[in-house]
Coordinates of C-alpha atoms in Angstrom, one line a residue:
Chain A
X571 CA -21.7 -86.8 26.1
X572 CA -23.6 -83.9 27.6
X573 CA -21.5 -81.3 29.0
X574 CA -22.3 -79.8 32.9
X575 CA -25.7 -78.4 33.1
X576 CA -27.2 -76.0 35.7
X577 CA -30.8 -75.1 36.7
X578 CA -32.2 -72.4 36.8
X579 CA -30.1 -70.4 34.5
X580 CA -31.4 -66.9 35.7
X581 CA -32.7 -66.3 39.4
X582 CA -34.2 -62.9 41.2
X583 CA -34.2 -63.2 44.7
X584 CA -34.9 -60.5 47.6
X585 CA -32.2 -60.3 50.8
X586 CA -33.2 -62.6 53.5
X587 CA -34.5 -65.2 51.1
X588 CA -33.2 -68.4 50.4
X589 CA -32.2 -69.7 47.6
X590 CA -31.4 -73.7 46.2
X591 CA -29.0 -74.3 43.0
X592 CA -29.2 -77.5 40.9
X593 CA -26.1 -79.2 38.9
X594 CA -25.8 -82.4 36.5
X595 CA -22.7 -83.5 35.7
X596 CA -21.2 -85.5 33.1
X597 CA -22.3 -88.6 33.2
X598 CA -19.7 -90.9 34.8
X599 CA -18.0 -87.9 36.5
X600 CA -18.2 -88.1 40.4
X601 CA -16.2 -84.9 41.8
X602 CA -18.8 -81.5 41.9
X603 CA -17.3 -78.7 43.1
X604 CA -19.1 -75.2 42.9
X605 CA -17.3 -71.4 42.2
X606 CA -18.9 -68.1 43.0
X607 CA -17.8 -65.5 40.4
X608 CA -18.3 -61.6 40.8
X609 CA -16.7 -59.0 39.3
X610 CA -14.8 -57.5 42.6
X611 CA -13.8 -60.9 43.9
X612 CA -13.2 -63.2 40.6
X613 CA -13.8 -66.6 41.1
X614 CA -13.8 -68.0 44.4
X615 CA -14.1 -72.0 45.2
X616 CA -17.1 -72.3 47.5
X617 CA -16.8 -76.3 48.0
X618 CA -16.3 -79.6 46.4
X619 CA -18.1 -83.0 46.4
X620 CA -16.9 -86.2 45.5
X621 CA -19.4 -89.9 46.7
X622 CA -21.7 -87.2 48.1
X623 CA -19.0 -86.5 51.0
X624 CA -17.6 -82.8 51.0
X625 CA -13.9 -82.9 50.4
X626 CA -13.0 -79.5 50.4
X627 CA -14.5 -76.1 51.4
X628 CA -13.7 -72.7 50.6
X629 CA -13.8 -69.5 52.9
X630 CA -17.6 -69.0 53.1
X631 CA -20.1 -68.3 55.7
X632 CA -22.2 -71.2 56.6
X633 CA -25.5 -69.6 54.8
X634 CA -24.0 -71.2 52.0
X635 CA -24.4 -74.9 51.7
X636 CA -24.5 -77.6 49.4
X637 CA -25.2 -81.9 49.2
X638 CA -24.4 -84.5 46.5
X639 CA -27.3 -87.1 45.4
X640 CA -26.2 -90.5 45.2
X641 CA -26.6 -89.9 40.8
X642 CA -23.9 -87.3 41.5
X643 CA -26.1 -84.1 41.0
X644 CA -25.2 -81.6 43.5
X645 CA -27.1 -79.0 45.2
X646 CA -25.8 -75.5 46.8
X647 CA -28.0 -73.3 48.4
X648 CA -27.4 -70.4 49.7
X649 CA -29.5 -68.7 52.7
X650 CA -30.6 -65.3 54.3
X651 CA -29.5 -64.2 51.2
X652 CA -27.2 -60.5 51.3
X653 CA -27.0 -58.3 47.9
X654 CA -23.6 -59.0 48.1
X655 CA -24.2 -62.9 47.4
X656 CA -25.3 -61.6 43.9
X657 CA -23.0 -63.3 41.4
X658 CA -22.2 -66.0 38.8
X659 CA -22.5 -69.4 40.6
X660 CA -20.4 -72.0 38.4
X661 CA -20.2 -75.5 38.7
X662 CA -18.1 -78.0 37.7
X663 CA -17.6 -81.7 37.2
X664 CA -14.9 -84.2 36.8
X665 CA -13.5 -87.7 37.3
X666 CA -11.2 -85.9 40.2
X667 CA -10.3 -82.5 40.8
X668 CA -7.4 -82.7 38.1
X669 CA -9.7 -81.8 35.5
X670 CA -12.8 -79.8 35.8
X671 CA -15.5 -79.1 33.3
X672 CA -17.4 -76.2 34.0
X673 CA -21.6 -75.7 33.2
X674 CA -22.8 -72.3 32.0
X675 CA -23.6 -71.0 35.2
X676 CA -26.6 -69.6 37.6
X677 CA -26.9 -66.1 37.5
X678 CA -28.6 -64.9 40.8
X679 CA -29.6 -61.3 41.3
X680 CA -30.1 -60.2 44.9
X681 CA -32.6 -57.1 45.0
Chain B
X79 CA -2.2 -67.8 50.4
X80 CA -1.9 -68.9 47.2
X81 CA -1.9 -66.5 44.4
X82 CA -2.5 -66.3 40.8
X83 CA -1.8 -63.2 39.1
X84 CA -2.7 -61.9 35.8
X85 CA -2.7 -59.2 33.3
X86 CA -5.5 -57.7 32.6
X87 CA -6.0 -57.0 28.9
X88 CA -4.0 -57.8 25.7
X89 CA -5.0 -56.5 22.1
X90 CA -3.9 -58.3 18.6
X91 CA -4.6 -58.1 15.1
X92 CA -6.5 -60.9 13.5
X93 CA -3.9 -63.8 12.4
X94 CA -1.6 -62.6 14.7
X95 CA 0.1 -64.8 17.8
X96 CA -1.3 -63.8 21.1
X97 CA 0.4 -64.5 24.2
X98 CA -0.9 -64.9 27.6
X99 CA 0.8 -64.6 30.6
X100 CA 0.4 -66.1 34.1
X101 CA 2.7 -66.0 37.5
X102 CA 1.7 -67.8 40.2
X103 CA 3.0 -68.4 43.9
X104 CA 2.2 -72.3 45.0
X105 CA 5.6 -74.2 44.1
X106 CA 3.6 -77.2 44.7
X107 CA 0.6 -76.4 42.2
X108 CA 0.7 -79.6 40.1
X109 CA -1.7 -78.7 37.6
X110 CA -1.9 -75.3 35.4
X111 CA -4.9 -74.6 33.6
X112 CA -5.9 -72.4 30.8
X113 CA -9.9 -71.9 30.8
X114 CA -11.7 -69.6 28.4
X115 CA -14.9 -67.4 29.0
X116 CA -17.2 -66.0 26.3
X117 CA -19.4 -63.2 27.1
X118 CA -22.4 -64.7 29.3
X119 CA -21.0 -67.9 28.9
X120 CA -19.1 -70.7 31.7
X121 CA -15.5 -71.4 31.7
X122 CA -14.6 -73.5 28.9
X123 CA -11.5 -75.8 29.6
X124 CA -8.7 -75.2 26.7
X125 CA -5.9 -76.7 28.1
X126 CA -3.7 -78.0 31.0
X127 CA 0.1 -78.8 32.0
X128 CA 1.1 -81.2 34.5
X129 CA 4.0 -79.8 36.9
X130 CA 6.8 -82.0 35.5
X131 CA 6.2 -80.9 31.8
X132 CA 7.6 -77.5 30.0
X133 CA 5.7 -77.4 27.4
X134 CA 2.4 -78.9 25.7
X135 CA 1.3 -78.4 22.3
X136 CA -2.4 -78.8 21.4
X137 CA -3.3 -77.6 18.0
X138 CA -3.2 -73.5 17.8
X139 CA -2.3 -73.6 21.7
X140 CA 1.1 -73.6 23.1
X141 CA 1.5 -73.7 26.9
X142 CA 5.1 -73.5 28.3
X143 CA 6.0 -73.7 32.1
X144 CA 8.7 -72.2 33.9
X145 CA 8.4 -74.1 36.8
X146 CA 11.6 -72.0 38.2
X147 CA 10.3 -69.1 38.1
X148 CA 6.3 -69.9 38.5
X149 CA 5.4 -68.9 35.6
X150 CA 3.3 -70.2 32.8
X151 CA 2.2 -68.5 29.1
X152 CA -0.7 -69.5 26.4
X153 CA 0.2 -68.7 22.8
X154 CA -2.6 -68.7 20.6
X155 CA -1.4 -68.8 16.8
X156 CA -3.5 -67.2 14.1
X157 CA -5.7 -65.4 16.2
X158 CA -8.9 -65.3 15.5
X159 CA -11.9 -63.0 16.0
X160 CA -13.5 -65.7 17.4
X161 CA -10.5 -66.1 20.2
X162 CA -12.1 -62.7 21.9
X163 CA -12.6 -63.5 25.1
X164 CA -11.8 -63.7 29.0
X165 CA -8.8 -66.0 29.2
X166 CA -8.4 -67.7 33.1
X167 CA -5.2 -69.1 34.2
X168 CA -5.6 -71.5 37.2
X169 CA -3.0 -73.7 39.8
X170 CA -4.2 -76.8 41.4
X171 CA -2.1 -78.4 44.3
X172 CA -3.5 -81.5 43.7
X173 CA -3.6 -83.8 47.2
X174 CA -2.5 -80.9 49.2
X175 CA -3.8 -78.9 52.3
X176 CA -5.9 -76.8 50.5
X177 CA -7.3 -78.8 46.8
X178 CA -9.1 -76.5 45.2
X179 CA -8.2 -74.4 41.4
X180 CA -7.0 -70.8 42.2
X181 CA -8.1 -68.7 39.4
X182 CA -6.2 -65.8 38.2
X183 CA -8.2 -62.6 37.8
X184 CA -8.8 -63.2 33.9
X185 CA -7.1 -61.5 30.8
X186 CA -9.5 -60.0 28.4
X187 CA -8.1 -60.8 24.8
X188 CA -9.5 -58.4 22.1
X189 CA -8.9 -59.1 18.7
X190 CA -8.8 -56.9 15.9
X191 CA -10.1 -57.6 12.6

């Protein structure tokens, strides 16, 4: 099966910007949930999909965003961008939340 | 909140054990995790313990939970250079008020050759 994938891999962005994420899951998997990871903060749970309904949300301003496709790809994006929204953006996928398998990750770089 | 606390770095000699520890503070986590993160790399999933087990054996790894005292531990036997890496511990209160993983802050395991 093909693991988690996420597009793009790398981003540059400018503050104020917008910016739109893309994840695949597993195939038959149905739960999304995304992570922000950055060096001060660690990894943070930003929000989780499941049937394209949000389930669960983190503690994030509303700039960031996200939707689930009917094929379970997920979307987050992330608006007005702030330097400070510079980080790892994981996602992961799985049958539920009990077990998560994560993709390798969008690296965004705020300038 | 909840909590998931770390330490931050352990050192070992090639074909040595390495142990990781992990304390957390949700009573009603019912799912521990071990993830694993290579340089540039996701989180790769190596392991997990349901809440009503003490232990769980899975080739080199060896998770044990003591549930009493919140606290959970990843041996890795015979090391390997190739075990280098950022090692995550992570609680999931599965069904509750707030279902989401809580990481840990990562232990960076170095391993000597």
């Amino acid at each position: 099966k093909a693991g988690v994938t996420q597009t793009p891999r790398y981003l540059i962005k400018t503050r104020g910007q917008q910016v739109t994420l893309s994840c695949s899951p597993i195939s038959g998997h149905r739960s999304v949930s995304w992570y922000q990871q950055t060096p001060g903060q660690g990894l943070q749970f930003l929000f989780e999909y499941f049937s394209e309904t949000q389930r669960n949300k983190g503690n994030f301003p509303g700039r960031f965003s996200g939707r689930q496709f009917s094929n379970s790809r997920s979307e987050m994006n992330v608006s007005t961008l702030e330097l400070g929204d510079s980080a790892l953006y994981l996602c992961a996928s799985g049958v539920g939340m009990e077990t998560q398998y994560f993709g390798p990750g969008t690296r965004l770089l705020v300038l | 909140g909840e909590d998931v606390e770390q330490s931050l770095f352990l050192s070992v000699r090639e074909g040595d054990s390495s142990v990781i520890n992990c304390t957390y503070t949700d009573s009603s986590s019912t799912y521990l995790y071990w993830y694993k993160q290579e340089p540039g790399a996701g989180l790769q999933l190596l392991t997990y313990i349901f809440s009503n087990m003490d232990m769980k054996q899975d080739q080199r790894l060896t998770v044990l939970l003591n549930k009493k005292d919140k606290h959970l531990s990843l041996r890795i036997a015979d090391t390997q250079t190739g075990d280098s890496a950022i090692y995550f511990c992570a609680a999931l209160n599965y069904g509750g008020a707030t279902n989401k993983l809580i990481f840990g802050t990562g232990t960076l395991l170095a391993v000597q050759p």
